[in-house]
Structure formats: structure tokens, C-alpha cells
Amino acid sequence: MTPVLYVATKNDGKRREIEHLLAGTSYEVRSLPREYPDIPETGSTFHANALLKAQAAYTALGFPVIADDSGLVVPSLGGAPGVLSARYAGENATPAMLVQKLLAVMQDFGDAKRSAHFRTSLVLMLSSTMYASFDGIVYGRIITAPKGTNGFGYDPVFVPNGHTATFAEMTLETKNPMSHRGMAMRKLKSFLQHLTLSAATPSG
């Protein structure tokens, strides 16, 4: 029987990205049911929020769960949007509204104040008491106007260091090897493969 692994998100863009990153594993990846209630992200760190979501989803579903909390950190804004990245422009803000607010706040910033990084904290909940966590980070800068239609969130205004295209101008094949989520997911994928190999190896 193929083992099932739930992704604790109803964000289609995030789900597609995670499914792409987990391709080649022995797990059947499923999203949360649409009727699953949203989990309040009350933690003060990305890790705390990821753990909250993973624990709640595991309790409800009874299957191993991946949950992540990710966000954009702009040092010149004191670390904002940070853990409030998804709510930076209000509770029901669209991705376009988030980008518009960020650009408005940074409209008078010169290049020296446009450095930023994306950070991901990912938690794999294996049982009610056992979990593993993985982190990823990618550095770059915020540009002055959106470019590209791929990705989600702040991708249209984030250009990773060493590149000229935004994340939203890149395909998943280009973005994932360098992205914060890609980095964390590769660590998780290696962990899952180790688990699978350990389970398949007779002891003694």
C-alpha cells in the first residue's frame, strides 16, 4: 500500500510546488480537504506556526502531515512582513494586495534598502508526539514593480541574488532548486528516503 502524506495547505500554488518537490518519493501526496478549518497562525516564529498547523492537521486526519510557514523578511522594515506575510495587507488580502502594500511602503527605498530574504520552516508530523523540522532561506531583493505570472505571494517582486528574473518569471524547474521551500523540501525528501530505506532494511 502506498503511504499517504498530507500537505497542510489549501493554497494551490504552494501545494503544486510541494508536490513537484516530492516527485519521485514513494508517498501519495494529498492536500487538506476544502472543508478543513483554517488554523490560526498565532506563533511568533515561522517554526512555531508550522508546528501548530502540523499538530492540528495530524490530530484531525491521523496521517503523517507536512506543514510549513514561510514569509518574506525585509531587514529595512524591521523584519516585516515576517510571520505576518500572508496578512500584511489585512486578513483577507489577495496576493496582489500584499504586493501593492509592500511596494507602497518601500516606494522611497533605494537599492541599499531593498535587500530581502524568503524563509521557510517546514515540519513533518509523524505521530502525535514525533516530528522533524527543516529550514530553508534564499536571499535577494525587492524590485519596484511586479513582473511575471507564475508562483504566488510576493514572488512577482522578489529577485534572488545572482539572477535578473523574479520568482514569478521562473518555471518551477528553475525556481525550486534555489528557493527557500525547495531547500527545506530537499532536506525533508532526504529524510523521507532514509525512513523508507530503514523500514525496508531487515534488522539483525
Coordinates of C-alpha atoms in Angstrom, one line a residue:
M1 CA 0.0 0.0 0.0
T2 CA 1.3 3.4 -0.9
P3 CA 1.9 5.6 2.2
V4 CA -0.1 8.8 2.4
L5 CA 1.4 12.1 3.2
Y6 CA -0.9 15.2 3.7
V7 CA 0.2 18.7 2.9
A8 CA -1.3 21.1 5.4
T9 CA -2.3 23.8 3.0
K10 CA -5.3 24.8 0.8
N11 CA -3.0 27.2 -1.2
D12 CA -3.0 25.7 -4.6
G13 CA 0.3 27.3 -5.6
K14 CA 2.1 26.0 -2.5
R15 CA 0.5 22.5 -3.0
R16 CA 1.8 22.3 -6.6
E17 CA 5.2 23.4 -5.5
I18 CA 5.4 20.8 -2.8
E19 CA 4.1 18.0 -5.0
H20 CA 6.7 18.9 -7.6
L21 CA 9.4 18.8 -5.0
L22 CA 8.3 15.4 -3.6
A23 CA 8.1 13.8 -7.1
G24 CA 10.0 10.5 -7.1
T25 CA 9.2 9.6 -3.5
S26 CA 7.1 6.6 -2.6
Y27 CA 4.4 8.7 -0.9
E28 CA 1.0 9.7 -2.2
V29 CA 0.7 13.4 -1.6
R30 CA -2.7 14.8 -0.7
S31 CA -4.0 18.3 0.2
L32 CA -6.2 19.2 3.1
P33 CA -9.9 18.8 2.4
R34 CA -11.5 22.1 1.4
E35 CA -13.8 22.0 4.4
Y36 CA -10.9 21.7 6.8
P37 CA -10.9 24.8 9.1
D38 CA -8.2 27.3 8.9
I39 CA -5.7 27.1 11.7
P40 CA -4.9 30.4 13.4
E41 CA -1.2 31.2 13.0
T42 CA -0.6 32.6 16.5
G43 CA 3.1 31.7 16.8
S44 CA 5.8 34.4 16.9
T45 CA 8.2 32.4 14.6
F46 CA 7.8 30.5 11.3
H47 CA 8.7 27.3 13.1
A48 CA 6.0 27.8 15.8
N49 CA 3.3 28.4 13.2
A50 CA 4.4 25.4 11.1
L51 CA 4.3 23.2 14.2
L52 CA 0.8 24.4 15.2
K53 CA -0.5 23.6 11.7
A54 CA 1.2 20.2 11.6
Q55 CA -0.1 19.1 15.0
A56 CA -3.7 20.2 14.3
A57 CA -3.8 18.5 10.9
Y58 CA -2.3 15.3 12.3
T59 CA -4.9 15.2 15.1
A60 CA -7.7 15.7 12.6
L61 CA -6.5 13.3 9.9
G62 CA -4.4 10.6 11.6
F63 CA -1.9 10.6 8.8
P64 CA 1.7 12.0 8.5
V65 CA 1.5 15.7 7.6
I66 CA 3.8 18.3 6.2
A67 CA 3.1 21.8 7.3
D68 CA 5.2 24.9 6.6
D69 CA 5.2 28.6 7.4
S70 CA 7.0 30.8 5.1
G71 CA 7.4 34.5 4.7
L72 CA 9.3 37.5 3.4
V73 CA 11.7 39.3 5.6
V74 CA 12.9 42.8 4.7
P75 CA 15.6 44.0 7.2
S76 CA 15.0 47.7 6.4
L77 CA 11.4 47.2 7.5
G78 CA 12.5 45.7 10.8
G79 CA 11.9 42.2 9.6
A80 CA 8.4 42.8 8.2
P81 CA 6.3 41.3 6.8
G82 CA 7.8 38.3 8.6
V83 CA 5.3 35.9 10.1
L84 CA 2.5 38.3 9.1
S85 CA 3.4 37.9 5.4
A86 CA 0.1 36.4 4.4
R87 CA -1.8 39.1 6.4
Y88 CA 0.4 42.1 5.8
A89 CA -2.4 43.9 3.9
G90 CA -5.3 42.6 6.1
E91 CA -6.8 39.2 6.9
N92 CA -8.5 38.6 3.6
A93 CA -5.9 40.3 1.4
T94 CA -5.2 38.9 -2.1
P95 CA -1.7 38.3 -3.3
A96 CA -1.9 41.4 -5.4
M97 CA -2.9 43.5 -2.4
L98 CA 0.1 42.1 -0.4
V99 CA 2.5 43.1 -3.2
Q100 CA 0.9 46.5 -3.6
K101 CA 1.2 47.3 0.1
L102 CA 4.9 46.2 0.2
L103 CA 5.7 48.3 -2.8
A104 CA 3.9 51.3 -1.3
V105 CA 5.8 51.0 1.9
M106 CA 9.1 50.7 0.1
Q107 CA 8.5 53.2 -2.7
D108 CA 11.1 55.7 -1.5
F109 CA 13.7 53.0 -0.7
G110 CA 17.0 53.0 -2.7
D111 CA 18.8 49.8 -3.7
A112 CA 20.7 49.6 -0.4
K113 CA 17.4 49.2 1.5
R114 CA 15.8 46.7 -0.8
S115 CA 17.6 43.5 0.4
A116 CA 15.2 40.8 1.5
H117 CA 15.0 37.1 2.1
F118 CA 12.4 34.4 2.0
R119 CA 12.4 31.9 4.9
T120 CA 10.6 28.6 5.3
S121 CA 10.2 26.4 8.3
L122 CA 8.8 23.0 7.5
V123 CA 7.5 20.4 9.9
L124 CA 6.9 16.7 9.2
M125 CA 4.5 15.3 11.8
L126 CA 4.9 11.6 12.0
S127 CA 2.8 10.9 15.1
S128 CA 1.1 12.8 17.9
T129 CA 4.5 13.3 19.6
M130 CA 7.2 12.8 17.0
Y131 CA 8.1 15.4 14.3
A132 CA 11.1 16.6 12.4
S133 CA 11.8 20.1 11.2
F134 CA 13.7 21.6 8.2
D135 CA 14.5 25.2 7.3
G136 CA 15.4 27.0 4.1
I137 CA 16.3 30.5 3.2
V138 CA 17.0 32.4 0.0
Y139 CA 18.4 36.0 -0.3
G140 CA 17.6 38.6 -2.9
R141 CA 16.0 42.0 -3.3
I142 CA 12.6 43.6 -3.8
I143 CA 12.1 45.4 -7.2
T144 CA 9.9 48.4 -7.8
A145 CA 7.1 46.8 -9.9
P146 CA 5.7 43.3 -10.3
K147 CA 7.0 41.0 -13.0
G148 CA 5.8 37.5 -14.0
T149 CA 2.6 35.5 -13.5
N150 CA 4.0 32.3 -12.0
G151 CA 4.3 31.5 -8.3
F152 CA 2.3 33.2 -5.6
G153 CA 2.6 35.6 -2.8
Y154 CA 5.5 38.1 -3.2
D155 CA 7.1 36.1 -6.0
P156 CA 6.4 38.9 -8.6
V157 CA 8.7 41.4 -6.8
F158 CA 11.4 39.1 -5.4
V159 CA 14.6 38.6 -7.5
P160 CA 17.1 36.1 -5.9
N161 CA 20.7 37.1 -5.7
G162 CA 22.6 36.3 -8.9
H163 CA 19.6 36.5 -11.1
T164 CA 17.7 39.1 -13.0
A165 CA 14.2 37.4 -13.2
T166 CA 11.7 37.4 -10.4
F167 CA 10.5 34.1 -8.9
A168 CA 7.2 34.8 -10.7
E169 CA 9.0 34.8 -14.1
M170 CA 10.6 31.4 -13.4
T171 CA 9.2 27.9 -14.0
L172 CA 9.1 25.5 -11.1
E173 CA 12.0 23.7 -12.7
T174 CA 14.1 26.9 -12.4
K175 CA 12.8 28.2 -9.1
N176 CA 12.7 25.1 -7.0
P177 CA 16.5 24.3 -6.9
M178 CA 17.2 27.8 -5.4
S179 CA 14.0 28.6 -3.4
H180 CA 13.7 28.6 0.3
R181 CA 10.9 26.0 0.2
G182 CA 13.0 23.9 -2.3
M183 CA 15.9 23.9 0.2
A184 CA 13.8 22.8 3.1
M185 CA 11.9 20.2 1.0
R186 CA 15.2 18.6 -0.3
K187 CA 16.2 18.1 3.4
L188 CA 12.8 16.6 4.1
K189 CA 12.9 14.4 1.0
S190 CA 16.3 13.0 2.0
F191 CA 14.8 12.3 5.5
L192 CA 11.8 10.5 4.0
Q193 CA 14.0 8.4 1.7
H194 CA 16.1 7.4 4.8
L195 CA 12.9 6.5 6.6
T196 CA 11.8 4.3 3.7
L197 CA 15.2 2.6 3.4
S198 CA 15.3 2.0 7.2
A199 CA 11.8 0.5 7.1
A200 CA 12.8 -1.8 4.2
T201 CA 16.1 -3.0 5.7
P202 CA 15.8 -6.1 7.9
S203 CA 17.4 -5.9 11.3
G204 CA 19.8 -8.4 12.7

